[in-house]
């Protein structure tokens, strides 16, 4: 009889622990919903050194840019879900901003963003764009035209390479699909990083460059 009582006691304890955990998990879930979604953490890629970038630059294939025929942004699906109800744009806004607060749908409600292209600081997420370091149109004209849609989607949502940055919206519009021989950031102090990031992205994805583009990148690397 004593052994039977002990078994019942252990069963009750297990049920009690399960009940406590269930209550705790429910409380966490309810609190999280009330506080807003938490974007997945994604640290900004660390720039490579100038010597490594120069080596990668020398390995890139030089070729004329192809035409933009057939290009559209829709052929580079973005912004993908990154978990926790957040998409790629929202993850970058959280990563590149300071004191960013979001609602339950992961939309930023407050924070500050300083653009790496011009050092302007903004307090509304609508004042910044998420720029593709190597623009989608530029990629299309230097090799992405022949890619699968899946590879173009990876390129457009790449949080691992230095490909996505929160920048001043009108500066991003000025850049458009231009390469470094056609446009450079207004902030000259960023030219070194701009060049190394551009090279890393093009090298990883096997995109081509023009001779003028290579010359511009080489000149920018001299500022490192």
Tab-separated table of C-alpha atoms in Angstrom:
chain	number	residue	atom	x	y	z
A	1	UNK	CA	0.000	0.000	0.000
A	2	UNK	CA	2.883	2.348	0.855
A	3	UNK	CA	4.497	1.722	-2.557
A	4	UNK	CA	1.203	2.550	-4.332
A	5	UNK	CA	0.955	5.885	-2.439
A	6	UNK	CA	4.504	6.796	-3.507
A	7	UNK	CA	3.728	6.162	-7.189
A	8	UNK	CA	0.669	8.403	-7.001
A	9	UNK	CA	2.739	11.111	-5.316
A	10	UNK	CA	5.305	11.070	-8.157
A	11	UNK	CA	2.532	11.248	-10.773
A	12	UNK	CA	0.982	14.232	-9.042
A	13	UNK	CA	4.323	15.997	-8.939
A	14	UNK	CA	4.874	15.463	-12.651
A	15	UNK	CA	1.414	16.796	-13.451
A	16	UNK	CA	2.067	19.820	-11.244
A	17	UNK	CA	5.364	20.598	-13.030
A	18	UNK	CA	3.678	20.279	-16.442
A	19	UNK	CA	0.883	22.605	-15.335
A	20	UNK	CA	3.351	25.218	-14.049
A	21	UNK	CA	5.355	25.105	-17.293
A	22	UNK	CA	2.189	25.452	-19.353
A	23	UNK	CA	1.139	28.536	-17.385
A	24	UNK	CA	4.620	30.044	-17.736
A	25	UNK	CA	4.723	29.450	-21.487
A	26	UNK	CA	1.275	30.937	-21.932
A	27	UNK	CA	2.312	33.997	-19.947
A	28	UNK	CA	5.424	34.454	-22.072
A	29	UNK	CA	3.386	34.103	-25.266
A	30	UNK	CA	0.812	36.617	-24.102
A	31	UNK	CA	3.473	39.086	-22.977
A	32	UNK	CA	5.343	38.767	-26.263
A	33	UNK	CA	2.211	39.491	-28.264
A	34	UNK	CA	1.472	42.564	-26.195
A	35	UNK	CA	5.025	43.898	-26.419
A	36	UNK	CA	5.342	43.462	-30.189
A	37	UNK	CA	7.280	41.082	-32.372
A	38	UNK	CA	10.983	40.619	-31.788
A	39	UNK	CA	12.951	40.530	-35.054
A	40	UNK	CA	15.548	37.763	-35.300
A	41	UNK	CA	18.975	39.060	-34.373
A	42	UNK	CA	21.347	39.479	-37.297
A	43	UNK	CA	24.662	41.211	-36.806
A	44	UNK	CA	25.938	43.404	-39.611
A	45	UNK	CA	28.576	41.638	-41.775
A	46	UNK	CA	32.140	42.659	-40.917
A	47	UNK	CA	33.938	44.355	-43.854
A	48	UNK	CA	36.940	42.514	-45.287
A	49	UNK	CA	40.366	44.107	-45.397
A	50	UNK	CA	41.559	46.052	-48.429
A	51	UNK	CA	44.162	43.405	-49.332
A	52	UNK	CA	41.585	40.609	-49.363
A	53	UNK	CA	39.175	42.793	-51.320
A	54	UNK	CA	41.871	43.590	-53.901
A	55	UNK	CA	42.565	39.869	-54.297
A	56	UNK	CA	38.865	39.165	-54.835
A	57	UNK	CA	38.623	42.095	-57.242
A	58	UNK	CA	41.442	40.673	-59.358
A	59	UNK	CA	39.566	37.370	-59.543
A	60	UNK	CA	36.394	38.917	-60.969
A	61	UNK	CA	35.662	38.488	-64.662
A	62	UNK	CA	35.750	41.697	-66.683
A	63	UNK	CA	32.947	41.922	-69.226
A	64	UNK	CA	30.657	44.510	-70.753
A	65	UNK	CA	27.347	45.017	-68.983
A	66	UNK	CA	24.492	43.343	-70.767
A	67	UNK	CA	21.265	45.185	-71.488
A	68	UNK	CA	18.469	45.565	-68.942
A	69	UNK	CA	16.030	43.863	-71.314
A	70	UNK	CA	13.632	41.667	-69.375
A	71	UNK	CA	14.567	43.105	-65.983
A	72	UNK	CA	12.034	43.789	-63.260
A	73	UNK	CA	12.318	43.885	-59.475
A	74	UNK	CA	9.654	41.188	-59.311
A	75	UNK	CA	12.239	38.743	-60.688
A	76	UNK	CA	14.154	39.183	-57.397
A	77	UNK	CA	11.487	38.194	-54.811
A	78	UNK	CA	11.831	40.216	-51.599
A	79	UNK	CA	11.267	40.791	-48.691
A	80	UNK	CA	11.240	37.195	-47.365
A	81	UNK	CA	9.964	36.109	-43.962
A	82	UNK	CA	12.833	35.751	-41.483
A	83	UNK	CA	10.821	34.298	-38.611
A	84	UNK	CA	9.021	35.800	-35.612
A	85	UNK	CA	6.646	37.555	-38.018
A	86	UNK	CA	9.459	39.721	-39.422
A	87	UNK	CA	10.599	40.102	-43.022
A	88	UNK	CA	14.067	40.934	-44.342
A	89	UNK	CA	13.440	44.682	-44.429
A	90	UNK	CA	12.291	44.712	-40.827
A	91	UNK	CA	15.303	42.692	-39.682
A	92	UNK	CA	17.668	45.206	-41.329
A	93	UNK	CA	15.783	48.152	-39.811
A	94	UNK	CA	16.192	46.553	-36.384
A	95	UNK	CA	19.852	45.687	-37.011
A	96	UNK	CA	20.917	49.063	-38.398
A	97	UNK	CA	18.806	51.232	-36.098
A	98	UNK	CA	19.200	52.336	-32.507
A	99	UNK	CA	16.564	51.828	-29.795
A	100	UNK	CA	14.164	50.396	-32.358
A	101	UNK	CA	10.717	49.463	-31.050
A	102	UNK	CA	8.247	47.428	-33.092
A	103	UNK	CA	4.554	46.610	-32.962
A	104	UNK	CA	3.103	43.093	-32.862
A	105	UNK	CA	3.519	42.866	-36.652
A	106	UNK	CA	7.248	43.729	-36.446
A	107	UNK	CA	6.721	47.197	-37.978
A	108	UNK	CA	9.077	49.783	-36.390
A	109	UNK	CA	7.193	52.329	-34.290
A	110	UNK	CA	10.219	54.294	-33.080
A	111	UNK	CA	13.999	54.406	-33.298
A	112	UNK	CA	16.807	56.272	-35.045
A	113	UNK	CA	18.701	55.355	-38.196
A	114	UNK	CA	21.986	56.889	-39.361
A	115	UNK	CA	22.663	56.345	-43.053
A	116	UNK	CA	26.142	55.046	-43.874
A	117	UNK	CA	26.008	56.853	-47.219
A	118	UNK	CA	25.655	60.414	-45.890
A	119	UNK	CA	25.605	60.232	-42.037
A	120	UNK	CA	22.111	61.728	-41.955
A	121	UNK	CA	20.031	60.547	-38.991
A	122	UNK	CA	16.307	59.797	-39.239
A	123	UNK	CA	13.633	59.004	-36.669
A	124	UNK	CA	11.021	57.544	-39.021
A	125	UNK	CA	11.497	54.187	-40.717
A	126	UNK	CA	9.714	55.613	-43.757
A	127	UNK	CA	12.624	58.026	-44.273
A	128	UNK	CA	15.086	55.210	-44.951
A	129	UNK	CA	15.307	52.624	-47.690
A	130	UNK	CA	16.881	49.198	-47.459
A	131	UNK	CA	19.505	49.454	-50.160
A	132	UNK	CA	21.043	46.526	-52.004
A	133	UNK	CA	24.779	47.227	-52.058
A	134	UNK	CA	24.914	45.667	-55.519
A	135	UNK	CA	21.561	46.828	-56.949
A	136	UNK	CA	19.170	44.313	-58.415
A	137	UNK	CA	19.338	45.883	-61.873
A	138	UNK	CA	23.135	45.996	-61.713
A	139	UNK	CA	23.174	42.307	-60.815
A	140	UNK	CA	20.806	41.528	-63.687
A	141	UNK	CA	23.144	43.219	-66.173
A	142	UNK	CA	26.237	41.477	-64.811
A	143	UNK	CA	25.096	37.877	-64.638
A	144	UNK	CA	21.883	37.455	-62.635
A	145	UNK	CA	19.778	37.433	-65.802
A	146	UNK	CA	20.721	33.760	-66.227
A	147	UNK	CA	20.096	32.793	-62.601
A	148	UNK	CA	17.162	30.826	-61.281
A	149	UNK	CA	14.464	32.738	-59.435
A	150	UNK	CA	15.574	30.992	-56.233
A	151	UNK	CA	19.116	32.345	-56.557
A	152	UNK	CA	17.844	35.850	-57.316
A	153	UNK	CA	15.649	35.608	-54.216
A	154	UNK	CA	18.667	34.635	-52.104
A	155	UNK	CA	20.587	37.599	-53.503
A	156	UNK	CA	17.759	40.048	-52.752
A	157	UNK	CA	17.404	38.876	-49.140
A	158	UNK	CA	21.038	38.152	-48.248
A	159	UNK	CA	21.683	39.000	-44.597
A	160	UNK	CA	25.031	37.179	-44.502
A	161	UNK	CA	26.995	39.142	-47.092
A	162	UNK	CA	27.326	42.985	-46.817
A	163	UNK	CA	24.431	43.435	-49.245
A	164	UNK	CA	21.659	45.197	-47.283
A	165	UNK	CA	21.830	48.583	-45.539
A	166	UNK	CA	19.351	51.107	-44.150
A	167	UNK	CA	20.135	54.399	-45.920
A	168	UNK	CA	18.577	57.778	-46.642
A	169	UNK	CA	15.774	57.152	-49.129
A	170	UNK	CA	16.529	59.926	-51.631
A	171	UNK	CA	20.244	59.024	-51.649
A	172	UNK	CA	19.294	55.457	-52.459
A	173	UNK	CA	17.123	56.737	-55.296
A	174	UNK	CA	20.073	58.738	-56.660
A	175	UNK	CA	22.185	55.573	-56.630
A	176	UNK	CA	19.488	53.544	-58.417
A	177	UNK	CA	21.181	50.692	-60.363
A	178	UNK	CA	24.507	52.467	-60.851
A	179	UNK	CA	27.938	50.866	-60.397
A	180	UNK	CA	30.809	52.644	-58.557
A	181	UNK	CA	32.133	54.175	-61.797
A	182	UNK	CA	28.746	55.911	-62.149
A	183	UNK	CA	27.893	56.752	-58.526
A	184	UNK	CA	29.627	56.889	-55.146
A	185	UNK	CA	28.219	57.671	-51.676
A	186	UNK	CA	28.335	61.363	-50.710
A	187	UNK	CA	30.256	60.374	-47.556
A	188	UNK	CA	33.812	59.950	-48.842
A	189	UNK	CA	34.866	58.328	-45.550
A	190	UNK	CA	32.634	55.364	-46.469
A	191	UNK	CA	34.214	54.785	-49.875
A	192	UNK	CA	36.664	52.157	-48.600
A	193	UNK	CA	33.905	50.052	-47.035
A	194	UNK	CA	31.640	50.653	-50.019
A	195	UNK	CA	34.307	49.248	-52.335
A	196	UNK	CA	35.145	46.226	-50.188
A	197	UNK	CA	31.453	45.387	-49.670
A	198	UNK	CA	30.681	45.728	-53.380
A	199	UNK	CA	33.590	43.440	-54.261
A	200	UNK	CA	32.648	40.817	-51.658
A	201	UNK	CA	29.075	40.606	-52.947
A	202	UNK	CA	30.058	40.432	-56.615
A	203	UNK	CA	32.762	37.878	-55.888
A	204	UNK	CA	30.493	35.609	-53.841
A	205	UNK	CA	27.788	35.592	-56.517
A	206	UNK	CA	30.180	35.346	-59.457
A	207	UNK	CA	29.000	38.571	-61.079
A	208	UNK	CA	31.077	40.340	-63.714
A	209	UNK	CA	32.504	43.863	-63.642
A	210	UNK	CA	33.453	46.326	-66.344
A	211	UNK	CA	36.951	47.781	-66.688
A	212	UNK	CA	35.626	51.203	-65.647
A	213	UNK	CA	34.016	49.636	-62.590
A	214	UNK	CA	37.273	47.904	-61.638
A	215	UNK	CA	39.209	51.158	-61.998
A	216	UNK	CA	36.737	52.987	-59.755
A	217	UNK	CA	36.865	50.235	-57.127
A	218	UNK	CA	40.670	50.197	-57.189
A	219	UNK	CA	40.745	53.961	-56.626
A	220	UNK	CA	38.307	53.627	-53.717
A	221	UNK	CA	40.414	50.870	-52.119
A	222	UNK	CA	43.329	53.311	-51.967
A	223	UNK	CA	41.361	55.207	-49.313
A	224	UNK	CA	41.438	52.210	-46.970
